[in-house]
Amino acid sequence: MLRLVVDHADLLHTRFGVSPLAELGALLRKLAGLAPLGRFERLRPAFERLRATTDLDAVLALQSARHGADFVAPPPAGMQQTWADDIATVRATPLDVARAELPHRASPAVLRVFESPDVVARIADALEAAWETLLAADWPQLRAICESDVVHRAGRLGHGGWAAAFDGLHSSVRWHAGAIEVSGGPGVRTVASDGTGLLLVPSALVWPGIATYVDPPWRRAIVYPARGVGSAFVSSPSALADLIGKSRARLLVALETPASTTQLALGLGLATGAVGDHLAVLRRAGLVRAVRSGRSVLYRRTPLGDALVVVPVRDGPPH
């Protein structure tokens, strides 16, 4: 078990962030068989082409099921982190820093990459190719889901403090006796407070697990599965779509987590105006309601909306 001791100064400095490069790393681990693949099976052919035509195998050699080289997963600065920020940081890695993290055992082809004087550039090029081929198209949707999770947790923070914000972060995480406890692993490791706070990073791709960072260059961080990530990849129930229409069904399914019109449009790949129109219909039908959160208006399902999503719609009248 890992215990991250948290004091008052830590809570004042705790913030959220997103990490496009960490998301890519999680996806590559899934595709390499180091984590459950699930819905991303569709990407396997493109992944195999990248392995044959780029230095992606050198990137994969830097990963394991539980660990990875730090220089290919720089910590995010906040919620505005972009892919361009991340890859620029990778390209700026000093050669000696990168070499210190390169494994000594690998295939001959990978070792040739590691021994080359331009190893940092070659790894960065492979990461860029993987990003553009595997993740860039889906990233606006996935980022919107991560942002929606932050809005949800900020609301819980406002109503119940940090204990409420941490509640439901992951089944292995709990707030206990002045520390964030993450179960798993042998023994107990306690990491003392350093007054800089925690970095909480919602992820669309780390599911079903969780990642923690306690060593430089990262500040103490928890990367956890964002709520509602399944809505970006799972089709709406066919009977529900027959009843209220495919787009409205997708919106109702996606509102497992409260979200704004813009977040829903990005997350589902729909026009903002169309989302607004559909939400108005769902609201008049009593299936969703609008709640103001700061400057945003968030939509959430009503109990009736929950019942329609959870309970299968019958093909005929009940007996």
Coordinates of C-alpha atoms in Angstrom, one line a residue, residues 44-310:
R44 CA -4.2 -3.0 -33.6
P45 CA -3.6 -3.1 -37.4
A46 CA -2.4 0.5 -37.3
F47 CA -0.3 -0.2 -34.3
E48 CA 1.4 -3.2 -36.0
R49 CA 2.1 -1.0 -39.1
L50 CA 3.8 1.5 -36.9
R51 CA 6.0 -1.2 -35.3
A52 CA 7.1 -2.2 -38.8
T53 CA 7.8 1.3 -40.2
T54 CA 9.0 3.4 -37.2
D55 CA 11.1 3.1 -34.1
L56 CA 8.0 2.3 -32.0
D57 CA 9.5 -0.9 -30.6
A58 CA 12.2 1.3 -29.0
V59 CA 9.4 3.3 -27.3
L60 CA 7.7 0.0 -26.2
A61 CA 11.0 -1.2 -24.7
L62 CA 10.8 1.8 -22.3
Q63 CA 7.5 0.5 -20.9
S64 CA 6.5 -2.2 -18.5
A65 CA 3.1 -3.1 -17.0
R66 CA 3.8 -0.8 -13.9
H67 CA 6.6 1.5 -14.9
G68 CA 8.0 3.6 -17.7
A69 CA 10.9 5.9 -18.5
D70 CA 10.3 9.3 -17.0
F71 CA 11.5 11.3 -20.0
V72 CA 8.7 9.9 -22.2
A73 CA 6.1 10.9 -19.6
P74 CA 6.8 14.4 -18.4
P75 CA 4.4 15.7 -15.7
P76 CA 1.7 18.1 -16.9
A77 CA 1.6 21.7 -15.9
G78 CA -2.2 21.8 -15.6
M79 CA -5.4 21.4 -17.5
Q80 CA -4.1 23.4 -20.5
Q81 CA -1.4 20.8 -21.3
T82 CA -1.2 20.1 -25.0
W83 CA 0.5 17.4 -27.1
A84 CA 2.8 20.1 -28.5
D85 CA 3.9 20.9 -24.9
D86 CA 4.6 17.3 -24.1
I87 CA 6.5 16.3 -27.2
A88 CA 8.6 19.5 -27.0
T89 CA 9.6 18.5 -23.5
V90 CA 10.6 15.0 -24.8
R91 CA 12.7 16.5 -27.6
A92 CA 14.5 18.8 -25.1
T93 CA 15.7 15.8 -23.0
P94 CA 19.5 15.9 -22.6
L95 CA 21.1 12.8 -24.1
D96 CA 22.7 11.7 -20.8
V97 CA 19.4 11.9 -19.0
A98 CA 17.7 9.8 -21.6
R99 CA 20.6 7.2 -21.7
A100 CA 20.3 6.8 -17.9
E101 CA 16.8 5.4 -18.4
L102 CA 17.4 3.2 -21.3
P103 CA 17.2 -0.5 -20.6
H104 CA 20.3 -2.6 -21.3
R105 CA 18.4 -5.6 -22.5
A106 CA 16.4 -5.4 -25.7
S107 CA 16.3 -6.8 -29.2
P108 CA 19.3 -6.0 -31.5
A109 CA 17.2 -3.5 -33.5
V110 CA 16.1 -1.7 -30.4
L111 CA 19.6 -1.6 -29.0
R112 CA 20.8 0.0 -32.2
V113 CA 18.3 2.8 -31.6
F114 CA 19.4 3.2 -28.0
E115 CA 23.0 3.4 -29.0
S116 CA 22.5 6.0 -31.7
P117 CA 23.5 9.6 -31.0
D118 CA 20.1 10.8 -32.1
V119 CA 18.2 8.4 -29.8
V120 CA 16.0 11.2 -28.3
A121 CA 14.9 12.5 -31.6
R122 CA 14.2 9.0 -32.9
I123 CA 12.0 8.2 -29.9
A124 CA 10.3 11.5 -30.2
D125 CA 9.6 10.9 -33.9
A126 CA 8.1 7.5 -33.1
L127 CA 5.9 9.0 -30.4
E128 CA 4.7 11.7 -32.8
A129 CA 3.8 9.0 -35.4
A130 CA 1.9 7.0 -32.8
W131 CA 0.1 10.1 -31.6
E132 CA -1.0 11.1 -35.1
T133 CA -2.0 7.6 -36.1
L134 CA -3.6 6.2 -32.9
L135 CA -4.9 8.9 -30.7
A136 CA -5.0 12.4 -32.2
A137 CA -8.4 12.0 -33.8
D138 CA -10.0 10.8 -30.5
W139 CA -8.2 13.2 -28.2
P140 CA -10.8 16.1 -28.3
Q141 CA -13.5 13.6 -27.2
L142 CA -11.3 12.1 -24.5
R143 CA -10.1 15.4 -23.3
A144 CA -13.7 16.6 -22.9
I145 CA -14.4 13.6 -20.8
C146 CA -11.4 14.3 -18.6
E147 CA -12.5 18.0 -18.2
S148 CA -16.0 16.8 -17.3
D149 CA -14.6 14.7 -14.5
V150 CA -12.7 17.7 -13.2
V151 CA -16.0 19.8 -13.2
H152 CA -17.7 16.9 -11.3
R153 CA -15.0 16.7 -8.7
A154 CA -14.8 20.5 -8.3
G155 CA -18.5 20.4 -7.5
R156 CA -18.0 17.7 -4.9
L157 CA -15.1 19.7 -3.4
G158 CA -17.3 22.7 -3.1
H159 CA -20.0 20.8 -1.3
G160 CA -18.0 18.3 0.9
G161 CA -14.4 19.3 0.9
W162 CA -11.4 17.2 -0.3
A163 CA -12.7 14.0 1.3
A164 CA -15.8 14.2 -1.0
A165 CA -13.7 15.1 -4.0
F166 CA -11.5 12.0 -3.5
D167 CA -14.5 9.7 -2.9
G168 CA -15.1 7.5 -5.9
L169 CA -11.7 8.3 -7.4
H170 CA -10.9 4.6 -7.7
S171 CA -11.8 1.5 -5.7
S172 CA -8.2 1.3 -4.5
V173 CA -8.0 4.9 -3.2
R174 CA -9.3 6.2 0.1
W175 CA -8.8 9.2 2.4
H176 CA -7.7 8.0 5.8
A177 CA -6.0 9.5 8.8
G178 CA -4.5 12.5 7.0
A179 CA -3.3 10.5 4.0
I180 CA -4.4 9.3 0.6
E181 CA -4.0 5.5 0.7
V182 CA -3.6 3.5 -2.5
S183 CA -4.0 -0.2 -1.9
G184 CA -1.9 -2.8 -3.7
G185 CA 1.8 -3.8 -3.7
P186 CA 3.7 -5.5 -0.9
G187 CA 4.1 -3.7 2.5
V188 CA 3.4 -0.1 3.2
R189 CA 5.3 2.8 1.7
T190 CA 4.7 6.2 3.3
V191 CA 5.6 9.3 1.3
A192 CA 5.8 12.4 3.4
S193 CA 4.2 15.7 2.6
D194 CA 6.4 18.2 0.8
G195 CA 3.9 21.1 0.9
T196 CA 3.6 21.2 -2.9
G197 CA 0.3 19.4 -3.0
L198 CA -0.9 16.6 -5.2
L199 CA -1.5 16.5 -8.9
L200 CA -4.7 14.7 -9.8
V201 CA -4.8 13.6 -13.5
P202 CA -8.1 12.2 -14.9
S203 CA -7.4 9.7 -17.6
A204 CA -9.5 8.1 -20.4
L205 CA -7.0 5.3 -20.9
V206 CA -5.6 4.2 -17.6
W207 CA -8.8 2.2 -16.8
P208 CA -9.2 -0.3 -15.1
G209 CA -6.1 0.5 -13.1
I210 CA -4.6 3.6 -11.6
A211 CA -1.1 5.1 -11.7
T212 CA 0.8 7.0 -9.0
Y213 CA 4.0 9.1 -9.2
V214 CA 6.1 9.9 -6.1
D215 CA 9.5 10.5 -7.6
P216 CA 11.0 13.5 -9.6
P217 CA 10.4 14.9 -12.1
W218 CA 6.8 14.4 -11.3
R219 CA 5.3 15.9 -8.2
R220 CA 3.2 13.5 -6.1
A221 CA 0.4 12.5 -8.5
I222 CA -2.5 10.1 -9.0
V223 CA -3.6 9.3 -12.5
Y224 CA -7.1 7.8 -12.2
P225 CA -9.9 6.7 -14.6
A226 CA -12.2 9.6 -15.6
R227 CA -15.9 9.1 -15.0
G228 CA -18.0 8.4 -18.1
V229 CA -15.1 7.4 -20.4
G230 CA -17.2 4.5 -21.8
S231 CA -19.7 6.9 -23.4
A232 CA -17.1 7.9 -26.1
F233 CA -16.8 4.3 -27.3
V234 CA -20.0 2.5 -26.4
S235 CA -23.1 2.8 -28.7
S236 CA -26.3 3.7 -27.0
P237 CA -28.7 0.8 -26.3
S238 CA -30.6 0.0 -29.5
A239 CA -34.1 -0.1 -27.9
L240 CA -33.5 3.3 -26.2
A241 CA -32.3 4.7 -29.6
D242 CA -35.5 3.4 -31.2
L243 CA -37.5 5.2 -28.5
I244 CA -35.9 8.6 -28.4
G245 CA -33.5 8.7 -31.4
K246 CA -29.9 7.7 -31.6
S247 CA -28.3 11.1 -30.8
R248 CA -30.6 11.7 -27.8
A249 CA -29.9 8.2 -26.6
R250 CA -26.1 8.8 -26.8
L251 CA -26.5 12.1 -24.9
L252 CA -28.6 10.4 -22.2
V253 CA -26.0 7.6 -21.8
A254 CA -23.1 10.1 -21.8
L255 CA -24.8 12.0 -18.9
E256 CA -23.7 9.4 -16.4
T257 CA -21.4 12.3 -15.5
P258 CA -22.8 15.9 -15.5
A259 CA -21.5 17.9 -18.5
S260 CA -22.0 21.1 -20.3
T261 CA -23.3 21.4 -23.9
T262 CA -19.7 22.1 -25.2
Q263 CA -18.3 19.1 -23.3
L264 CA -21.0 16.8 -24.7
A265 CA -20.5 18.1 -28.2
L266 CA -16.8 17.4 -28.1
G267 CA -17.1 14.1 -26.3
L268 CA -19.7 12.7 -28.7
G269 CA -18.5 14.4 -31.9
L270 CA -21.8 16.3 -32.4
A271 CA -22.5 19.9 -33.4
T272 CA -22.9 22.2 -30.4
G273 CA -26.2 23.5 -31.7
A274 CA -27.6 20.0 -32.3
V275 CA -26.6 19.0 -28.7
G276 CA -28.5 22.1 -27.4
D277 CA -31.6 21.2 -29.3
H278 CA -31.5 17.6 -28.2
L279 CA -31.0 18.6 -24.6
A280 CA -34.0 20.9 -24.7
V281 CA -36.2 18.0 -25.9
L282 CA -34.8 15.7 -23.1
R283 CA -35.3 18.4 -20.6
R284 CA -39.0 19.0 -21.6
A285 CA -39.5 15.2 -21.3
G286 CA -38.1 15.3 -17.8
L287 CA -35.1 13.1 -18.6
V288 CA -32.4 15.7 -17.8
R289 CA -32.1 18.8 -15.8
A290 CA -29.8 21.8 -15.9
V291 CA -27.7 22.9 -12.9
R292 CA -25.5 26.0 -12.7
S293 CA -21.9 25.4 -11.6
G294 CA -20.0 28.6 -11.4
R295 CA -20.1 30.1 -14.9
S296 CA -21.2 26.9 -16.5
V297 CA -24.5 25.2 -16.9
L298 CA -24.2 21.4 -16.5
Y299 CA -26.8 18.9 -17.5
R300 CA -27.5 15.7 -15.5
R301 CA -29.9 12.8 -15.8
T302 CA -33.0 12.8 -13.7
P303 CA -34.2 9.6 -11.9
L304 CA -36.5 9.0 -14.9
G305 CA -33.5 9.4 -17.3
D306 CA -31.5 7.0 -15.1
A307 CA -34.3 4.5 -15.3
L308 CA -34.4 4.6 -19.1
V309 CA -30.7 4.1 -19.4
V310 CA -30.4 1.3 -16.8

